[in-house]
Short mmCIF file of C-alpha atoms and ligand atoms in Angstrom, two decimals:
data_model
loop_
_atom_site.label_atom_id
_atom_site.label_comp_id
_atom_site.label_asym_id
_atom_site.label_seq_id
_atom_site.Cartn_x
_atom_site.Cartn_y
_atom_site.Cartn_z
CA MET A 789 1.53 22.23 2.12
CA ILE A 790 0.07 20.43 -0.92
CA SER A 791 2.13 21.36 -4.05
CA THR A 792 2.99 20.04 -7.48
CA ASP A 793 6.59 21.38 -7.37
CA VAL A 794 8.67 18.21 -7.94
CA TYR A 795 12.01 20.11 -7.75
CA LYS A 796 11.12 21.50 -4.32
CA ALA A 797 10.19 18.01 -3.11
CA ALA A 798 13.47 16.64 -4.45
CA ASP A 799 15.39 19.42 -2.61
CA LEU A 800 13.61 18.68 0.66
CA LEU A 801 14.37 14.94 0.39
CA ARG A 802 18.12 15.64 -0.43
CA ASN A 803 18.22 17.93 2.61
CA GLY A 804 16.95 15.21 5.00
CA GLU A 805 13.29 16.22 5.23
CA VAL A 806 10.21 13.91 5.21
CA VAL A 807 7.88 14.58 2.26
CA GLY A 808 4.47 13.05 1.38
CA ILE A 809 4.71 11.61 -2.16
CA PRO A 810 2.30 10.18 -4.73
CA THR A 811 2.76 6.77 -6.34
CA GLU A 812 0.31 4.78 -8.51
CA THR A 813 -0.67 2.58 -5.57
CA VAL A 814 -1.00 4.78 -2.46
CA TYR A 815 0.73 7.92 -1.15
CA GLY A 816 3.94 7.42 0.78
CA LEU A 817 5.87 9.19 3.56
CA ALA A 818 9.27 9.63 1.89
CA ALA A 819 12.90 10.15 3.01
CA SER A 820 16.34 9.64 1.56
CA ILE A 821 17.51 6.19 2.67
CA TYR A 822 20.84 7.90 3.65
CA SER A 823 19.28 10.45 6.04
CA GLU A 824 19.04 8.62 9.37
CA LYS A 825 17.30 11.64 10.88
CA ALA A 826 14.53 11.66 8.26
CA VAL A 827 14.08 7.88 8.32
CA ARG A 828 13.69 7.90 12.08
CA LYS A 829 11.16 10.69 11.74
CA ILE A 830 9.08 8.47 9.41
CA PHE A 831 8.85 5.76 12.09
CA GLU A 832 8.05 8.36 14.72
CA ILE A 833 5.22 10.17 12.93
CA LYS A 834 3.66 6.94 11.68
CA GLN A 835 4.02 5.41 15.16
CA ARG A 836 5.50 2.47 13.37
CA PRO A 837 7.56 -0.07 15.29
CA LEU A 838 11.28 -0.01 14.34
CA ASP A 839 11.20 -3.71 13.48
CA ASN A 840 8.90 -3.08 10.49
CA PRO A 841 11.15 -2.39 7.48
CA LEU A 842 10.58 0.16 4.74
CA ILE A 843 10.28 -0.23 0.92
CA VAL A 844 13.02 1.46 -1.09
CA HIS A 845 11.85 3.21 -4.28
CA VAL A 846 14.21 3.43 -7.23
CA ALA A 847 14.11 5.11 -10.67
CA SER A 848 16.20 2.51 -12.60
CA ILE A 849 17.49 -1.06 -12.56
CA ASP A 850 21.04 0.39 -12.16
CA GLN A 851 19.94 2.02 -8.90
CA MET A 852 18.39 -1.26 -7.78
CA GLU A 853 21.70 -3.05 -8.43
CA THR A 854 23.63 -0.69 -6.14
CA LEU A 855 21.31 -1.71 -3.30
CA THR A 856 21.14 -5.50 -3.88
CA LYS A 857 23.38 -8.56 -4.59
CA ASP A 858 22.78 -12.12 -5.89
CA VAL A 859 19.54 -11.12 -7.63
CA PRO A 860 17.65 -14.30 -8.78
CA GLU A 861 17.02 -14.64 -12.54
CA LYS A 862 13.27 -14.71 -11.91
CA ALA A 863 13.49 -11.30 -10.19
CA TYR A 864 14.88 -9.86 -13.43
CA LYS A 865 12.14 -11.59 -15.34
CA LEU A 866 9.45 -10.08 -13.05
CA ALA A 867 11.12 -6.67 -13.12
CA GLY A 868 11.19 -6.80 -16.95
CA ALA A 869 7.52 -7.62 -17.04
CA PHE A 870 6.04 -5.43 -14.29
CA TRP A 871 8.41 -2.48 -13.59
CA PRO A 872 7.81 0.36 -13.50
CA GLY A 873 4.65 -0.72 -11.59
CA PRO A 874 2.90 -1.86 -8.42
CA MET A 875 5.32 -4.71 -7.57
CA THR A 876 7.86 -4.84 -4.68
CA LEU A 877 10.72 -7.41 -4.80
CA LEU A 878 12.47 -8.74 -1.61
CA LEU A 879 16.13 -9.08 -2.60
CA PRO A 880 19.40 -9.72 -0.70
CA LYS A 881 20.68 -6.32 0.34
CA SER A 882 24.10 -4.82 -0.42
CA ILE A 883 26.13 -3.05 2.28
CA ASP A 884 24.89 0.26 0.78
CA VAL A 885 21.48 -0.14 2.50
CA PRO A 886 21.36 1.20 6.09
CA LYS A 887 20.14 -1.35 8.68
CA LEU A 888 17.38 0.98 9.85
CA ILE A 889 15.72 0.63 6.45
CA THR A 890 15.57 -3.17 6.53
CA ALA A 891 15.11 -3.47 10.36
CA GLY A 892 18.29 -5.55 10.43
CA LYS A 893 16.90 -8.12 7.90
CA PRO A 894 19.15 -9.52 5.14
CA ASN A 895 16.68 -8.52 2.41
CA VAL A 896 15.69 -5.13 1.15
CA ALA A 897 12.26 -4.42 -0.39
CA ILE A 898 12.66 -2.60 -3.75
CA ARG A 899 10.07 -1.07 -6.05
CA MET A 900 10.21 1.03 -9.17
CA PRO A 901 6.96 3.01 -9.04
CA GLY A 902 4.66 3.20 -12.06
CA LEU A 903 3.85 6.85 -11.67
CA GLY A 904 6.23 8.96 -13.87
CA LEU A 905 6.18 11.83 -11.40
CA THR A 906 7.52 9.59 -8.59
CA ARG A 907 10.42 8.41 -10.81
CA GLU A 908 11.11 12.01 -11.78
CA LEU A 909 11.26 12.89 -8.11
CA ILE A 910 13.61 10.05 -7.29
CA ALA A 911 15.90 10.87 -10.28
CA ASN A 912 15.96 14.59 -9.32
CA SER A 913 16.75 13.89 -5.64
CA GLY A 914 19.62 11.61 -6.75
CA VAL A 915 19.00 9.17 -3.84
CA PRO A 916 16.92 6.01 -3.30
CA ILE A 917 13.74 6.91 -1.43
CA ALA A 918 12.30 4.96 1.51
CA ALA A 919 8.58 5.26 1.74
CA PRO A 920 5.92 3.41 3.72
CA SER A 921 2.27 4.21 3.06
CA ALA A 922 1.48 7.67 4.49
CA ASN A 923 -1.03 6.58 7.16
CA PRO A 924 -0.63 6.26 10.93
CA PHE A 925 0.11 2.61 11.84
CA GLY A 926 -2.91 0.42 11.34
CA ARG A 927 -5.10 2.99 9.54
CA ILE A 928 -6.37 3.18 5.95
CA SER A 929 -3.74 4.05 3.37
CA PRO A 930 -4.08 7.46 1.64
CA THR A 931 -4.90 7.69 -2.06
CA THR A 932 -5.00 11.55 -2.37
CA ALA A 933 -2.69 14.32 -1.26
CA GLU A 934 -5.55 15.61 0.90
CA HIS A 935 -5.73 12.28 2.81
CA VAL A 936 -2.02 12.70 3.66
CA ALA A 937 -2.35 16.38 4.70
CA ASN A 938 -5.34 15.40 6.92
CA TYR A 939 -3.35 12.57 8.65
CA PHE A 940 -0.22 14.69 9.22
CA PRO A 941 -1.19 18.39 9.35
CA ASP A 942 1.80 19.42 11.47
CA ALA A 943 4.49 16.76 11.10
CA ILE A 944 5.44 17.33 7.40
CA SER A 945 5.90 20.53 5.42
CA MET A 946 4.99 19.28 1.93
CA VAL A 947 2.89 16.72 0.10
CA LEU A 948 3.71 16.39 -3.57
CA ASP A 949 0.38 16.19 -5.41
CA GLY A 950 0.20 13.60 -8.19
CA GLY A 951 -3.58 13.41 -8.24
CA PRO A 952 -5.66 10.42 -7.03
CA CYS A 953 -3.74 7.11 -7.16
CA ARG A 954 -4.69 5.12 -10.24
CA SER A 955 -4.22 1.63 -8.73
CA GLY A 956 -5.41 2.39 -5.21
CA ILE A 957 -4.14 -0.50 -3.12
CA GLU A 958 -0.56 -1.17 -2.07
CA SER A 959 1.99 -2.93 -4.25
CA THR A 960 2.20 -6.69 -4.39
CA ILE A 961 5.28 -7.96 -2.46
CA ILE A 962 7.23 -10.89 -3.92
CA GLY A 963 10.21 -12.61 -2.32
CA PHE A 964 12.16 -15.69 -3.34
CA ASP A 965 12.72 -19.15 -1.93
CA GLY A 966 15.90 -19.85 -3.96
CA GLU A 967 14.63 -19.17 -7.47
CA ASP A 968 10.93 -19.64 -6.60
CA PRO A 969 8.82 -16.51 -6.26
CA VAL A 970 6.68 -16.28 -3.09
CA VAL A 971 3.95 -13.65 -2.67
CA TYR A 972 4.07 -12.13 0.82
CA ARG A 973 1.46 -9.41 0.29
CA LEU A 974 -1.34 -9.39 -2.27
CA GLY A 975 -1.77 -6.03 -3.92
CA SER A 976 -2.27 -3.95 -7.03
CA LEU A 977 -0.50 -6.46 -9.27
CA ALA A 978 -2.98 -9.40 -9.48
CA LEU A 979 -1.79 -12.92 -8.61
CA ASP A 980 -2.98 -14.27 -11.92
CA GLU A 981 -0.89 -11.78 -13.90
CA ILE A 982 2.24 -12.83 -11.96
CA GLU A 983 1.46 -16.56 -12.53
CA ALA A 984 0.92 -15.96 -16.26
CA LYS A 985 4.53 -14.70 -16.34
CA VAL A 986 6.43 -17.10 -14.04
CA GLY A 987 4.06 -20.02 -13.34
CA LYS A 988 2.43 -21.05 -10.12
CA VAL A 989 3.68 -19.04 -7.10
CA GLN A 990 3.36 -19.73 -3.35
CA LEU A 991 1.24 -17.39 -1.22
CA ARG A 992 2.57 -16.72 2.32
CA ASN A 993 0.45 -13.75 3.36
CA GLN A 994 -1.23 -14.96 6.53
CA LYS A 995 1.50 -15.06 9.13
CA ASP A 996 0.52 -13.23 12.28
CA VAL A 997 3.50 -14.17 14.37
CA ALA A 998 6.90 -12.75 13.30
CA PRO A 999 5.60 -12.18 9.74
CA ASP A 1000 8.13 -11.90 6.96
CA ALA A 1001 6.36 -8.82 5.80
CA PRO A 1002 4.95 -7.21 8.99
CA GLY A 1003 2.19 -5.53 6.94
CA MET A 1004 0.55 -8.94 7.00
CA LEU A 1005 -0.51 -8.51 10.62
CA SER A 1006 -4.25 -8.99 10.36
CA ARG A 1007 -5.15 -5.87 12.30
CA HIS A 1008 -4.41 -3.40 9.57
CA TYR A 1009 -5.95 -0.97 7.10
CA SER A 1010 -8.77 -0.29 9.55
CA PRO A 1011 -11.41 2.44 9.54
CA LYS A 1012 -12.29 3.71 13.01
CA THR A 1013 -15.91 2.83 12.38
CA PRO A 1014 -16.72 -0.87 13.07
CA THR A 1015 -16.54 -2.58 9.66
CA VAL A 1016 -17.97 -5.91 8.57
CA LEU A 1017 -17.23 -7.92 5.37
CA CYS A 1018 -20.41 -9.50 4.08
CA ASP A 1019 -21.32 -12.20 1.59
CA ASP A 1020 -24.90 -11.06 1.61
CA ILE A 1021 -25.46 -7.43 2.69
CA ALA A 1022 -29.27 -7.53 2.70
CA SER A 1023 -29.47 -10.36 5.17
CA GLU A 1024 -26.65 -8.85 7.33
CA ILE A 1025 -28.66 -5.65 7.62
CA GLY A 1026 -31.64 -7.67 8.83
CA ASN A 1027 -29.55 -8.92 11.75
CA ARG A 1028 -28.23 -5.48 12.76
CA SER A 1029 -29.52 -3.08 15.36
CA GLU A 1030 -27.18 -0.15 14.56
CA GLU A 1031 -28.92 3.02 13.47
CA LYS A 1032 -26.60 4.70 10.97
CA ILE A 1033 -25.26 2.11 8.54
CA GLY A 1034 -23.04 2.74 5.55
CA VAL A 1035 -22.73 0.21 2.74
CA ILE A 1036 -20.03 -0.28 0.09
CA VAL A 1037 -20.96 -2.52 -2.83
CA LEU A 1038 -19.11 -3.44 -6.03
CA GLN A 1039 -21.90 -2.78 -8.54
CA HIS A 1040 -25.52 -2.91 -7.38
CA LYS A 1041 -27.08 -0.89 -4.58
CA ILE A 1042 -29.50 -2.70 -2.38
CA GLU A 1043 -33.06 -1.52 -2.05
CA SER A 1044 -33.28 0.81 0.90
CA GLU A 1045 -33.74 4.49 1.53
CA SER A 1046 -32.22 4.69 4.96
CA LEU A 1047 -28.66 3.65 4.13
CA THR A 1048 -25.65 5.65 2.98
CA GLN A 1049 -24.59 3.56 -0.04
CA LYS A 1050 -21.43 3.65 -2.19
CA VAL A 1051 -20.91 1.82 -5.47
CA LEU A 1052 -17.22 1.10 -6.28
CA SER A 1053 -17.68 0.41 -9.96
CA PRO A 1054 -21.03 0.64 -11.84
CA GLN A 1055 -19.55 -1.64 -14.51
CA GLY A 1056 -18.32 -4.19 -11.98
CA ASP A 1057 -14.70 -3.47 -13.01
CA LEU A 1058 -12.36 -4.74 -10.25
CA LYS A 1059 -9.58 -2.36 -11.27
CA GLU A 1060 -11.89 0.56 -10.86
CA ALA A 1061 -13.07 -0.93 -7.52
CA ALA A 1062 -9.50 -1.11 -6.26
CA LYS A 1063 -8.86 2.46 -7.29
CA GLU A 1064 -11.93 3.72 -5.47
CA LEU A 1065 -11.82 1.46 -2.35
CA TYR A 1066 -9.69 3.39 0.14
CA ALA A 1067 -11.16 6.85 -0.73
CA THR A 1068 -14.60 5.41 -0.24
CA MET A 1069 -13.63 3.88 3.09
CA HIS A 1070 -12.09 7.24 4.18
CA GLU A 1071 -15.26 9.02 3.21
CA LEU A 1072 -17.65 6.67 5.07
CA ASP A 1073 -15.29 6.60 8.09
CA GLN A 1074 -15.79 10.32 8.41
CA ALA A 1075 -19.51 10.28 7.90
CA GLY A 1076 -20.35 9.66 11.61
CA LEU A 1077 -21.75 6.13 10.99
CA ASP A 1078 -22.23 3.37 13.59
CA LEU A 1079 -21.33 0.57 11.17
CA ILE A 1080 -19.89 0.03 7.71
CA LEU A 1081 -20.87 -3.09 5.72
CA ILE A 1082 -18.72 -4.00 2.71
CA GLU A 1083 -19.62 -6.53 0.09
CA ARG A 1084 -17.11 -9.29 -0.66
CA MET A 1085 -15.69 -9.01 -4.22
CA PRO A 1086 -15.59 -11.91 -6.70
CA GLU A 1087 -12.39 -14.04 -6.08
CA THR A 1088 -10.79 -13.29 -9.47
CA GLY A 1089 -8.04 -10.93 -10.58
CA LEU A 1090 -7.79 -7.90 -8.30
CA GLY A 1091 -10.83 -9.18 -6.35
CA VAL A 1092 -8.46 -11.51 -4.52
CA SER A 1093 -6.29 -8.56 -3.40
CA ILE A 1094 -9.27 -6.38 -2.46
CA ASN A 1095 -10.85 -9.17 -0.36
CA ASP A 1096 -7.52 -9.63 1.47
CA ARG A 1097 -7.62 -5.93 2.44
CA LEU A 1098 -11.29 -6.03 3.39
CA GLN A 1099 -10.72 -9.05 5.63
CA ARG A 1100 -7.98 -7.14 7.48
CA ALA A 1101 -10.14 -3.97 7.71
CA ALA A 1102 -13.03 -5.93 9.07
CA GLN A 1103 -10.92 -7.69 11.74
CA GLY A 1104 -9.49 -4.33 12.82
CA LYS A 1105 -11.94 -3.24 15.47
O1 TXA B 2015 2.47 0.39 -2.68
C1 TXA B 2015 3.30 0.35 -1.74
O2 TXA B 2015 4.01 -0.60 -1.57
C2 TXA B 2015 3.37 1.63 -0.88
C3 TXA B 2015 3.89 2.79 -1.73
C4 TXA B 2015 4.13 4.03 -0.95
O3 TXA B 2015 5.05 2.39 -2.39
N1 TXA B 2015 4.22 1.36 0.25
C5 TXA B 2015 3.84 0.56 1.24
O4 TXA B 2015 4.76 0.52 2.32
O5 TXA B 2015 2.82 -0.04 1.29
P1 TXA B 2015 4.39 -0.05 3.75
O6 TXA B 2015 5.59 0.24 4.59
O7 TXA B 2015 3.12 0.49 4.20
O8 TXA B 2015 4.29 -1.58 3.54
C6 TXA B 2015 5.46 -2.26 3.17
C7 TXA B 2015 5.42 -3.67 3.65
C8 TXA B 2015 5.41 -3.80 5.17
O9 TXA B 2015 4.53 -4.83 5.48
C9 TXA B 2015 6.81 -4.20 5.48
O10 TXA B 2015 6.90 -4.95 6.64
C10 TXA B 2015 7.23 -4.98 4.26
O11 TXA B 2015 6.65 -4.34 3.22
N2 TXA B 2015 8.71 -4.90 4.06
C11 TXA B 2015 9.42 -3.83 3.76
N3 TXA B 2015 10.72 -4.16 3.71
C12 TXA B 2015 10.85 -5.42 3.98
C13 TXA B 2015 11.91 -6.35 4.09
N4 TXA B 2015 13.21 -5.96 3.92
N5 TXA B 2015 11.66 -7.64 4.39
C14 TXA B 2015 10.36 -8.05 4.55
N6 TXA B 2015 9.30 -7.23 4.50
C15 TXA B 2015 9.53 -5.95 4.22
MG1 MG B 2016 1.26 0.47 4.96
#
């Protein structure tokens, strides 16, 4: 099921099939936005509620323009700076976008992925591609083709293999209040990079009731194993009675022989930590542990986005 044949994947998409696809952020479950059957299948196999809209992936600004209208100037500025890349823009939709994709909302989420292979796939399929992250609803997003194949061994016939995702957490979602950019989901494009381009932006990423971007529900991105986010791992362990404990730290292991420990980045590089985060969580989640403790990252650059995900993972169960 795992294959590097981009033409075969494009054929399947054109013919109304669902395909697992790589992007630089996380792997997606992809369908042509014009195949109602395939789009419905995405919702079904992810067990995703129909009121949670899908991101549309494009290969060019021209393609974006067929799907949108009244695009704010600042959206073009952001697109110029960060596309192709891990940024999704919420823009007023044109009549070309089926209602199922936007869950009836007036805006469509659009992203031009940074991975060349994904853009090649979109260009070859000739259609815009809807793709949510390729995980069952509420679970950790996949960052390798194997993660996708393990989640959906029977429901899809192909996962296009683009190697491990280089960014590792989902795209940053930006909408607009008039001309003013508003961040609805923190992600692989760091807040300070956005602000360096367009000035201070609002952050509206904590809505639990009728959220503008339903991915902001706090119970999300969860391992099955109980997971706790810690400011001080050593003292947390002292308070714990669980037997098999796994630990994820940014840079420095703690002194202990009895723990399963994972270091995200020996250099303390937050980009590397973001890249490794989900694969590390997947691995520990499958290690038969009673508890996973994760160290809070420094609140700078991508650390802000990683902490956001860790908070949601920890609240999960
Ligand atoms: O990095 C990513 O964005 C990955 C890769 C595959 O591109 N995709 C991804 O999709 O994370 P998903 O469906 O797991 O998360 C998309 C988020 C959801 O919270 C959804 O509610 C929100 O975007 N969203 C999508 N379309 C929207 C719309 N029209 N209006 C508001 N929120 C929207
Ligand atoms: Mg998702």
